[in-house]
PDB file of N, CA and C in Angstrom:
ATOM      1  N   UNK H   1       0.853  -1.173  -0.365  1.00  0.00           N
ATOM      2  CA  UNK H   1       0.312   0.122  -0.025  1.00  0.00           C
ATOM      3  C   UNK H   1       0.927   1.475   0.088  1.00  0.00           C
ATOM      4  N   UNK H   2       0.243   2.166  -0.652  1.00  0.00           N
ATOM      5  CA  UNK H   2       1.250   3.543  -0.422  1.00  0.00           C
ATOM      6  C   UNK H   2       0.840   4.366   0.259  1.00  0.00           C
ATOM      7  N   UNK H   3       1.715   5.267   1.066  1.00  0.00           N
ATOM      8  CA  UNK H   3       1.224   6.237   1.918  1.00  0.00           C
ATOM      9  C   UNK H   3       0.517   7.100   1.439  1.00  0.00           C
ATOM     10  N   UNK H   4      -0.504   7.502   2.428  1.00  0.00           N
ATOM     11  CA  UNK H   4      -1.523   8.274   1.814  1.00  0.00           C
ATOM     12  C   UNK H   4      -1.197   9.810   1.497  1.00  0.00           C
ATOM     13  N   UNK H   5      -0.165  10.075   2.221  1.00  0.00           N
ATOM     14  CA  UNK H   5       1.129  11.363   1.265  1.00  0.00           C
ATOM     15  C   UNK H   5       1.309  11.194  -0.171  1.00  0.00           C
ATOM     16  N   UNK H   6       1.130  10.099  -0.688  1.00  0.00           N
ATOM     17  CA  UNK H   6       1.942   9.776  -1.853  1.00  0.00           C
ATOM     18  C   UNK H   6       0.260   9.662  -2.706  1.00  0.00           C
ATOM     19  N   UNK H   7      -0.983   9.471  -2.380  1.00  0.00           N
ATOM     20  CA  UNK H   7      -1.875   9.823  -3.147  1.00  0.00           C
ATOM     21  C   UNK H   7      -2.158  10.967  -4.370  1.00  0.00           C
ATOM     22  N   UNK H   8      -2.132  10.780  -5.557  1.00  0.00           N
ATOM     23  CA  UNK H   8      -2.016  11.973  -6.280  1.00  0.00           C
ATOM     24  C   UNK H   8      -3.437  12.747  -6.122  1.00  0.00           C
ATOM     25  N   UNK H   9      -4.773  12.102  -5.923  1.00  0.00           N
ATOM     26  CA  UNK H   9      -6.052  12.956  -5.796  1.00  0.00           C
ATOM     27  C   UNK H   9      -6.667  12.166  -5.053  1.00  0.00           C
ATOM     28  N   UNK H  10      -7.724  12.556  -4.605  1.00  0.00           N
ATOM     29  CA  UNK H  10      -8.523  12.646  -3.345  1.00  0.00           C
ATOM     30  C   UNK H  10      -9.712  11.292  -4.220  1.00  0.00           C
ATOM     31  N   UNK H  11     -10.002  10.332  -3.210  1.00  0.00           N
ATOM     32  CA  UNK H  11     -10.979   9.220  -3.915  1.00  0.00           C
ATOM     33  C   UNK H  11     -12.323   9.026  -3.360  1.00  0.00           C
ATOM     34  N   UNK H  12     -12.566  10.112  -2.006  1.00  0.00           N
ATOM     35  CA  UNK H  12     -13.692   9.502  -1.593  1.00  0.00           C
ATOM     36  C   UNK H  12     -14.254   7.870  -1.121  1.00  0.00           C
ATOM     37  N   UNK H  13     -15.365   8.155  -0.859  1.00  0.00           N
ATOM     38  CA  UNK H  13     -15.987   6.278  -0.671  1.00  0.00           C
ATOM     39  C   UNK H  13     -15.506   5.273  -1.884  1.00  0.00           C
ATOM     40  N   UNK H  14     -15.180   3.961  -1.275  1.00  0.00           N
ATOM     41  CA  UNK H  14     -14.865   3.005  -2.243  1.00  0.00           C
ATOM     42  C   UNK H  14     -15.532   2.232  -2.416  1.00  0.00           C
ATOM     43  N   UNK H  15     -16.280   1.732  -3.415  1.00  0.00           N
ATOM     44  CA  UNK H  15     -17.574   0.892  -3.684  1.00  0.00           C
ATOM     45  C   UNK H  15     -17.196   0.034  -4.816  1.00  0.00           C
ATOM     46  N   UNK H  16     -17.752  -1.127  -4.450  1.00  0.00           N
ATOM     47  CA  UNK H  16     -17.215  -2.203  -5.526  1.00  0.00           C
ATOM     48  C   UNK H  16     -18.729  -3.145  -6.188  1.00  0.00           C
ATOM     49  N   UNK H  17     -18.614  -2.983  -7.275  1.00  0.00           N
ATOM     50  CA  UNK H  17     -20.177  -3.302  -7.842  1.00  0.00           C
ATOM     51  C   UNK H  17     -19.939  -5.355  -7.011  1.00  0.00           C
ATOM     52  N   UNK H  18     -21.225  -6.167  -7.362  1.00  0.00           N
ATOM     53  CA  UNK H  18     -21.275  -7.121  -7.209  1.00  0.00           C
ATOM     54  C   UNK H  18     -20.124  -7.937  -8.182  1.00  0.00           C
ATOM     55  N   UNK H  19     -20.480  -7.900  -9.279  1.00  0.00           N
ATOM     56  CA  UNK H  19     -19.230  -8.542 -10.321  1.00  0.00           C
ATOM     57  C   UNK H  19     -18.061  -8.572 -10.254  1.00  0.00           C
ATOM     58  N   UNK H  20     -17.731  -7.234  -9.631  1.00  0.00           N
ATOM     59  CA  UNK H  20     -16.371  -7.035  -9.586  1.00  0.00           C
ATOM     60  C   UNK H  20     -15.943  -7.758  -8.285  1.00  0.00           C
ATOM     61  N   UNK H  21     -16.804  -7.442  -7.053  1.00  0.00           N
ATOM     62  CA  UNK H  21     -16.019  -8.038  -5.922  1.00  0.00           C
ATOM     63  C   UNK H  21     -16.398  -9.856  -6.322  1.00  0.00           C
ATOM     64  N   UNK H  22     -17.036 -10.378  -6.699  1.00  0.00           N
ATOM     65  CA  UNK H  22     -16.835 -11.832  -7.059  1.00  0.00           C
ATOM     66  C   UNK H  22     -15.640 -12.051  -7.584  1.00  0.00           C
ATOM     67  N   UNK H  23     -15.115 -11.243  -8.819  1.00  0.00           N
ATOM     68  CA  UNK H  23     -13.961 -11.706  -9.198  1.00  0.00           C
ATOM     69  C   UNK H  23     -12.704 -11.379  -8.966  1.00  0.00           C
ATOM     70  N   UNK H  24     -12.758 -10.169  -7.732  1.00  0.00           N
ATOM     71  CA  UNK H  24     -11.866 -10.354  -7.237  1.00  0.00           C
ATOM     72  C   UNK H  24     -11.503 -11.679  -6.097  1.00  0.00           C
ATOM     73  N   UNK H  25     -12.829 -11.776  -5.386  1.00  0.00           N
ATOM     74  CA  UNK H  25     -12.287 -12.852  -4.457  1.00  0.00           C
ATOM     75  C   UNK H  25     -11.854 -13.661  -5.146  1.00  0.00           C
ATOM     76  N   UNK H  26     -12.699 -14.286  -6.350  1.00  0.00           N
ATOM     77  CA  UNK H  26     -12.189 -15.773  -7.135  1.00  0.00           C
ATOM     78  C   UNK H  26     -10.671 -15.749  -7.601  1.00  0.00           C
ATOM     79  N   UNK H  27     -10.364 -14.431  -7.779  1.00  0.00           N
ATOM     80  CA  UNK H  27      -8.491 -14.649  -7.918  1.00  0.00           C
ATOM     81  C   UNK H  27      -7.657 -14.112  -6.940  1.00  0.00           C
ATOM     82  N   UNK H  28      -8.303 -14.032  -5.935  1.00  0.00           N
ATOM     83  CA  UNK H  28      -7.709 -13.966  -4.528  1.00  0.00           C
ATOM     84  C   UNK H  28      -6.948 -11.932  -4.788  1.00  0.00           C
ATOM     85  N   UNK H  29      -7.419 -11.284  -5.257  1.00  0.00           N
ATOM     86  CA  UNK H  29      -6.978 -10.100  -5.372  1.00  0.00           C
ATOM     87  C   UNK H  29      -8.058  -9.183  -4.248  1.00  0.00           C
ATOM     88  N   UNK H  30      -6.667  -8.059  -3.701  1.00  0.00           N
ATOM     89  CA  UNK H  30      -7.428  -7.417  -2.656  1.00  0.00           C
ATOM     90  C   UNK H  30      -7.647  -6.238  -3.869  1.00  0.00           C
ATOM     91  N   UNK H  31      -9.127  -5.746  -2.982  1.00  0.00           N
ATOM     92  CA  UNK H  31      -9.143  -4.736  -3.839  1.00  0.00           C
ATOM     93  C   UNK H  31      -8.265  -3.119  -3.406  1.00  0.00           C
ATOM     94  N   UNK H  32      -7.670  -3.331  -2.605  1.00  0.00           N
ATOM     95  CA  UNK H  32      -6.654  -2.485  -2.105  1.00  0.00           C
ATOM     96  C   UNK H  32      -5.430  -2.198  -2.984  1.00  0.00           C
ATOM     97  N   UNK H  33      -4.939  -3.331  -3.563  1.00  0.00           N
ATOM     98  CA  UNK H  33      -3.891  -3.468  -4.366  1.00  0.00           C
ATOM     99  C   UNK H  33      -3.852  -2.798  -5.526  1.00  0.00           C
ATOM    100  N   UNK H  34      -5.796  -2.701  -6.316  1.00  0.00           N
ATOM    101  CA  UNK H  34      -5.778  -1.931  -7.328  1.00  0.00           C
ATOM    102  C   UNK H  34      -6.135  -0.820  -7.285  1.00  0.00           C
ATOM    103  N   UNK H  35      -6.751  -0.394  -5.961  1.00  0.00           N
ATOM    104  CA  UNK H  35      -7.015   1.071  -5.388  1.00  0.00           C
ATOM    105  C   UNK H  35      -5.744   1.922  -5.206  1.00  0.00           C
ATOM    106  N   UNK H  36      -4.591   1.204  -4.771  1.00  0.00           N
ATOM    107  CA  UNK H  36      -3.366   1.728  -4.639  1.00  0.00           C
ATOM    108  C   UNK H  36      -2.686   2.237  -5.986  1.00  0.00           C
ATOM    109  N   UNK H  37      -2.617   1.124  -7.082  1.00  0.00           N
ATOM    110  CA  UNK H  37      -2.233   1.634  -8.415  1.00  0.00           C
ATOM    111  C   UNK H  37      -2.845   2.729  -8.583  1.00  0.00           C
ATOM    112  N   UNK H  38      -4.086   2.561  -8.706  1.00  0.00           N
ATOM    113  CA  UNK H  38      -5.062   4.084  -9.353  1.00  0.00           C
ATOM    114  C   UNK H  38      -4.536   4.982  -8.676  1.00  0.00           C
ATOM    115  N   UNK H  39      -4.461   5.125  -7.494  1.00  0.00           N
ATOM    116  CA  UNK H  39      -4.526   6.453  -6.708  1.00  0.00           C
ATOM    117  C   UNK H  39      -2.805   6.938  -6.572  1.00  0.00           C
ATOM    118  N   UNK H  40      -1.756   5.939  -7.401  1.00  0.00           N
ATOM    119  CA  UNK H  40      -0.525   6.372  -7.364  1.00  0.00           C
ATOM    120  C   UNK H  40      -0.164   6.738  -8.795  1.00  0.00           C
ATOM    121  N   UNK H  41      -1.063   6.585 -10.002  1.00  0.00           N
ATOM    122  CA  UNK H  41      -1.247   7.277 -11.447  1.00  0.00           C
ATOM    123  C   UNK H  41      -0.810   5.908 -12.372  1.00  0.00           C
ATOM    124  N   UNK H  42      -0.871   4.921 -11.551  1.00  0.00           N
ATOM    125  CA  UNK H  42      -0.404   3.616 -12.555  1.00  0.00           C
ATOM    126  C   UNK H  42      -2.021   3.432 -13.332  1.00  0.00           C
ATOM    127  N   UNK H  43      -2.327   3.656 -14.507  1.00  0.00           N
ATOM    128  CA  UNK H  43      -3.585   3.763 -14.980  1.00  0.00           C
ATOM    129  C   UNK H  43      -3.831   2.589 -15.694  1.00  0.00           C
ATOM    130  N   UNK H  44      -2.886   1.648 -15.518  1.00  0.00           N
ATOM    131  CA  UNK H  44      -3.231   0.146 -16.038  1.00  0.00           C
ATOM    132  C   UNK H  44      -3.442  -0.182 -17.749  1.00  0.00           C
ATOM    133  N   UNK H  45      -4.086  -0.608 -17.934  1.00  0.00           N
ATOM    134  CA  UNK H  45      -4.199  -0.939 -19.311  1.00  0.00           C
ATOM    135  C   UNK H  45      -5.106  -0.044 -20.299  1.00  0.00           C
ATOM    136  N   UNK H  46      -5.112   1.202 -19.985  1.00  0.00           N
ATOM    137  CA  UNK H  46      -6.024   2.356 -20.634  1.00  0.00           C
ATOM    138  C   UNK H  46      -5.321   2.654 -21.824  1.00  0.00           C
ATOM    139  N   UNK H  47      -5.602   3.094 -22.926  1.00  0.00           N
ATOM    140  CA  UNK H  47      -4.906   3.824 -24.306  1.00  0.00           C
ATOM    141  C   UNK H  47      -4.234   4.926 -23.791  1.00  0.00           C
ATOM    142  N   UNK H  48      -3.191   5.650 -24.751  1.00  0.00           N
ATOM    143  CA  UNK H  48      -2.862   6.743 -24.329  1.00  0.00           C
ATOM    144  C   UNK H  48      -3.538   7.670 -24.432  1.00  0.00           C
ATOM    145  N   UNK H  49      -4.426   8.102 -24.912  1.00  0.00           N
ATOM    146  CA  UNK H  49      -5.610   9.142 -24.697  1.00  0.00           C
ATOM    147  C   UNK H  49      -6.513   9.127 -23.431  1.00  0.00           C
ATOM    148  N   UNK H  50      -6.586   8.045 -23.062  1.00  0.00           N
ATOM    149  CA  UNK H  50      -7.332   7.880 -21.707  1.00  0.00           C
ATOM    150  C   UNK H  50      -6.587   8.203 -20.746  1.00  0.00           C
ATOM    151  N   UNK H  51      -4.844   7.579 -20.741  1.00  0.00           N
ATOM    152  CA  UNK H  51      -3.903   8.048 -20.138  1.00  0.00           C
ATOM    153  C   UNK H  51      -3.540   9.670 -19.915  1.00  0.00           C
ATOM    154  N   UNK H  52      -3.729  10.268 -20.900  1.00  0.00           N
ATOM    155  CA  UNK H  52      -3.601  11.530 -20.834  1.00  0.00           C
ATOM    156  C   UNK H  52      -4.921  12.385 -20.155  1.00  0.00           C
ATOM    157  N   UNK H  53      -5.839  12.096 -20.435  1.00  0.00           N
ATOM    158  CA  UNK H  53      -7.272  12.838 -20.013  1.00  0.00           C
ATOM    159  C   UNK H  53      -6.951  12.431 -18.280  1.00  0.00           C
ATOM    160  N   UNK H  54      -6.784  11.492 -18.049  1.00  0.00           N
ATOM    161  CA  UNK H  54      -6.526  10.915 -16.291  1.00  0.00           C
ATOM    162  C   UNK H  54      -5.476  12.301 -16.072  1.00  0.00           C
ATOM    163  N   UNK H  55      -4.111  12.375 -16.941  1.00  0.00           N
ATOM    164  CA  UNK H  55      -3.624  13.081 -16.076  1.00  0.00           C
ATOM    165  C   UNK H  55      -3.874  14.154 -15.950  1.00  0.00           C
ATOM    166  N   UNK H  56      -4.999  14.795 -17.092  1.00  0.00           N
ATOM    167  CA  UNK H  56      -5.466  16.264 -16.721  1.00  0.00           C
ATOM    168  C   UNK H  56      -6.595  16.371 -15.822  1.00  0.00           C
ATOM    169  N   UNK H  57      -7.132  15.309 -15.553  1.00  0.00           N
ATOM    170  CA  UNK H  57      -8.490  15.197 -14.582  1.00  0.00           C
ATOM    171  C   UNK H  57      -7.764  15.175 -12.971  1.00  0.00           C
ATOM    172  N   UNK H  58      -6.628  14.803 -12.998  1.00  0.00           N
ATOM    173  CA  UNK H  58      -5.723  15.247 -11.818  1.00  0.00           C
ATOM    174  C   UNK H  58      -6.160  16.274 -11.439  1.00  0.00           C
ATOM    175  N   UNK H  59      -5.653  17.010 -12.420  1.00  0.00           N
ATOM    176  CA  UNK H  59      -5.357  18.496 -12.208  1.00  0.00           C
ATOM    177  C   UNK H  59      -6.231  19.241 -12.103  1.00  0.00           C
ATOM    178  N   UNK H  60      -7.385  18.921 -12.975  1.00  0.00           N
ATOM    179  CA  UNK H  60      -8.704  20.152 -13.329  1.00  0.00           C
ATOM    180  C   UNK H  60     -10.259  19.248 -12.436  1.00  0.00           C
ATOM    181  N   UNK H  61      -9.704  18.223 -11.816  1.00  0.00           N
ATOM    182  CA  UNK H  61     -10.994  17.328 -11.282  1.00  0.00           C
ATOM    183  C   UNK H  61     -12.329  16.749 -12.038  1.00  0.00           C
ATOM    184  N   UNK H  62     -11.335  16.396 -13.432  1.00  0.00           N
ATOM    185  CA  UNK H  62     -12.238  15.478 -14.119  1.00  0.00           C
ATOM    186  C   UNK H  62     -12.222  13.880 -13.541  1.00  0.00           C
ATOM    187  N   UNK H  63     -13.398  12.944 -14.202  1.00  0.00           N
ATOM    188  CA  UNK H  63     -13.240  11.357 -14.056  1.00  0.00           C
ATOM    189  C   UNK H  63     -11.955  11.128 -14.361  1.00  0.00           C
ATOM    190  N   UNK H  64     -11.673  10.043 -13.579  1.00  0.00           N
ATOM    191  CA  UNK H  64     -10.246   9.220 -13.536  1.00  0.00           C
ATOM    192  C   UNK H  64     -10.602   7.814 -13.731  1.00  0.00           C
ATOM    193  N   UNK H  65     -10.255   7.123 -14.983  1.00  0.00           N
ATOM    194  CA  UNK H  65     -10.495   5.997 -14.952  1.00  0.00           C
ATOM    195  C   UNK H  65      -9.156   5.026 -15.127  1.00  0.00           C
ATOM    196  N   UNK H  66      -9.142   4.108 -14.480  1.00  0.00           N
ATOM    197  CA  UNK H  66      -7.647   3.164 -14.491  1.00  0.00           C
ATOM    198  C   UNK H  66      -8.636   1.334 -14.830  1.00  0.00           C
ATOM    199  N   UNK H  67      -7.751   0.816 -15.819  1.00  0.00           N
ATOM    200  CA  UNK H  67      -8.352  -0.616 -16.012  1.00  0.00           C
ATOM    201  C   UNK H  67      -7.189  -1.785 -15.843  1.00  0.00           C
ATOM    202  N   UNK H  68      -7.654  -2.440 -15.284  1.00  0.00           N
ATOM    203  CA  UNK H  68      -6.806  -3.644 -14.794  1.00  0.00           C
ATOM    204  C   UNK H  68      -7.104  -5.189 -15.720  1.00  0.00           C
ATOM    205  N   UNK H  69      -6.113  -6.302 -15.751  1.00  0.00           N
ATOM    206  CA  UNK H  69      -6.553  -7.355 -16.278  1.00  0.00           C
ATOM    207  C   UNK H  69      -6.508  -8.345 -14.800  1.00  0.00           C
ATOM    208  N   UNK H  70      -7.757  -9.220 -14.356  1.00  0.00           N
ATOM    209  CA  UNK H  70      -7.926 -10.009 -13.390  1.00  0.00           C
ATOM    210  C   UNK H  70      -8.174 -11.254 -14.035  1.00  0.00           C
ATOM    211  N   UNK H  71      -7.313 -12.295 -13.555  1.00  0.00           N
ATOM    212  CA  UNK H  71      -8.244 -13.499 -14.312  1.00  0.00           C
ATOM    213  C   UNK H  71      -8.507 -13.430 -15.591  1.00  0.00           C
ATOM    214  N   UNK H  72      -7.732 -13.245 -16.612  1.00  0.00           N
ATOM    215  CA  UNK H  72      -8.267 -13.016 -18.153  1.00  0.00           C
ATOM    216  C   UNK H  72      -9.467 -11.644 -18.496  1.00  0.00           C
ATOM    217  N   UNK H  73      -9.855 -11.259 -16.967  1.00  0.00           N
ATOM    218  CA  UNK H  73     -11.068 -10.280 -17.717  1.00  0.00           C
ATOM    219  C   UNK H  73     -10.193  -8.956 -17.248  1.00  0.00           C
ATOM    220  N   UNK H  74     -11.395  -8.062 -17.193  1.00  0.00           N
ATOM    221  CA  UNK H  74     -11.075  -6.524 -16.970  1.00  0.00           C
ATOM    222  C   UNK H  74     -11.610  -6.032 -15.832  1.00  0.00           C
ATOM    223  N   UNK H  75     -11.106  -4.972 -14.992  1.00  0.00           N
ATOM    224  CA  UNK H  75     -11.350  -4.716 -13.859  1.00  0.00           C
ATOM    225  C   UNK H  75     -11.159  -3.111 -14.150  1.00  0.00           C
ATOM    226  N   UNK H  76     -12.212  -2.043 -14.112  1.00  0.00           N
ATOM    227  CA  UNK H  76     -12.483  -1.059 -14.396  1.00  0.00           C
ATOM    228  C   UNK H  76     -12.362  -0.057 -12.864  1.00  0.00           C
ATOM    229  N   UNK H  77     -11.695   0.783 -12.333  1.00  0.00           N
ATOM    230  CA  UNK H  77     -11.661   1.739 -10.687  1.00  0.00           C
ATOM    231  C   UNK H  77     -11.976   2.883 -11.780  1.00  0.00           C
ATOM    232  N   UNK H  78     -12.927   3.718 -11.265  1.00  0.00           N
ATOM    233  CA  UNK H  78     -13.686   5.137 -11.911  1.00  0.00           C
ATOM    234  C   UNK H  78     -13.761   6.072 -10.884  1.00  0.00           C
ATOM    235  N   UNK H  79     -12.939   7.163 -10.325  1.00  0.00           N
ATOM    236  CA  UNK H  79     -12.915   7.899  -9.590  1.00  0.00           C
ATOM    237  C   UNK H  79     -13.897   9.226 -10.039  1.00  0.00           C
ATOM    238  N   UNK H  80     -15.045   9.458  -9.409  1.00  0.00           N
ATOM    239  CA  UNK H  80     -15.950  10.413  -9.939  1.00  0.00           C
ATOM    240  C   UNK H  80     -15.296  12.306  -9.974  1.00  0.00           C
ATOM    241  N   UNK H  81     -15.464  13.007 -11.073  1.00  0.00           N
ATOM    242  CA  UNK H  81     -14.768  13.915 -11.250  1.00  0.00           C
ATOM    243  C   UNK H  81     -14.943  14.863  -9.727  1.00  0.00           C
ATOM    244  N   UNK H  82     -15.682  14.886  -8.650  1.00  0.00           N
ATOM    245  CA  UNK H  82     -16.040  15.379  -7.992  1.00  0.00           C
ATOM    246  C   UNK H  82     -15.419  14.779  -6.475  1.00  0.00           C
ATOM    247  N   UNK H  83     -14.740  13.914  -6.909  1.00  0.00           N
ATOM    248  CA  UNK H  83     -14.224  12.834  -6.029  1.00  0.00           C
ATOM    249  C   UNK H  83     -14.838  12.379  -4.802  1.00  0.00           C
ATOM    250  N   UNK H  84     -16.350  12.125  -4.774  1.00  0.00           N
ATOM    251  CA  UNK H  84     -17.030  11.844  -3.938  1.00  0.00           C
ATOM    252  C   UNK H  84     -16.672  10.207  -3.895  1.00  0.00           C
ATOM    253  N   UNK H  85     -16.410   9.530  -4.821  1.00  0.00           N
ATOM    254  CA  UNK H  85     -16.451   8.070  -4.677  1.00  0.00           C
ATOM    255  C   UNK H  85     -15.818   7.326  -5.920  1.00  0.00           C
ATOM    256  N   UNK H  86     -15.126   6.384  -5.686  1.00  0.00           N
ATOM    257  CA  UNK H  86     -14.386   5.338  -6.309  1.00  0.00           C
ATOM    258  C   UNK H  86     -15.035   4.279  -6.300  1.00  0.00           C
ATOM    259  N   UNK H  87     -15.320   3.999  -7.635  1.00  0.00           N
ATOM    260  CA  UNK H  87     -16.479   2.427  -7.842  1.00  0.00           C
ATOM    261  C   UNK H  87     -15.439   1.575  -8.726  1.00  0.00           C
ATOM    262  N   UNK H  88     -15.349   0.047  -8.325  1.00  0.00           N
ATOM    263  CA  UNK H  88     -14.309  -0.604  -8.683  1.00  0.00           C
ATOM    264  C   UNK H  88     -15.800  -1.532  -9.297  1.00  0.00           C
ATOM    265  N   UNK H  89     -15.465  -1.788 -10.686  1.00  0.00           N
ATOM    266  CA  UNK H  89     -16.331  -2.158 -11.619  1.00  0.00           C
ATOM    267  C   UNK H  89     -16.142  -3.020 -12.831  1.00  0.00           C
ATOM    268  N   UNK H  90     -16.847  -4.052 -13.176  1.00  0.00           N
ATOM    269  CA  UNK H  90     -16.335  -4.679 -14.569  1.00  0.00           C
ATOM    270  C   UNK H  90     -17.019  -3.852 -15.602  1.00  0.00           C
ATOM    271  N   UNK H  91     -16.742  -3.778 -16.873  1.00  0.00           N
ATOM    272  CA  UNK H  91     -17.198  -3.054 -17.681  1.00  0.00           C
ATOM    273  C   UNK H  91     -18.507  -3.302 -18.049  1.00  0.00           C
ATOM    274  N   UNK H  92     -18.878  -4.507 -18.415  1.00  0.00           N
ATOM    275  CA  UNK H  92     -20.098  -4.600 -18.523  1.00  0.00           C
ATOM    276  C   UNK H  92     -21.276  -4.295 -17.192  1.00  0.00           C
ATOM    277  N   UNK H  93     -20.831  -3.705 -16.032  1.00  0.00           N
ATOM    278  CA  UNK H  93     -21.641  -3.311 -15.532  1.00  0.00           C
ATOM    279  C   UNK H  93     -21.995  -1.799 -15.269  1.00  0.00           C
ATOM    280  N   UNK H  94     -21.015  -0.876 -15.878  1.00  0.00           N
ATOM    281  CA  UNK H  94     -21.226   0.501 -16.278  1.00  0.00           C
ATOM    282  C   UNK H  94     -22.079   1.166 -16.698  1.00  0.00           C
TER     283      UNK H  94
END
């Protein structure tokens, strides 16, 4: 886990959808590990355009999206622009 002083942005409440929770449990992946990557600016497997948009959003308060592979599937972490909530979800649950 990264120290709170190294978070690049506030993240609000952290919630997970049922599908994401089940996938992470199935593959024994602690949600906090993905959250730490997200908060440190490791956006995972996003396109260069999305990575650039994330960098701008860190500065301007826009939405931030990270994408990580877990067990051959994709898990997203989405922090709202107002920084009230970060949701861990599967793309199909968006």
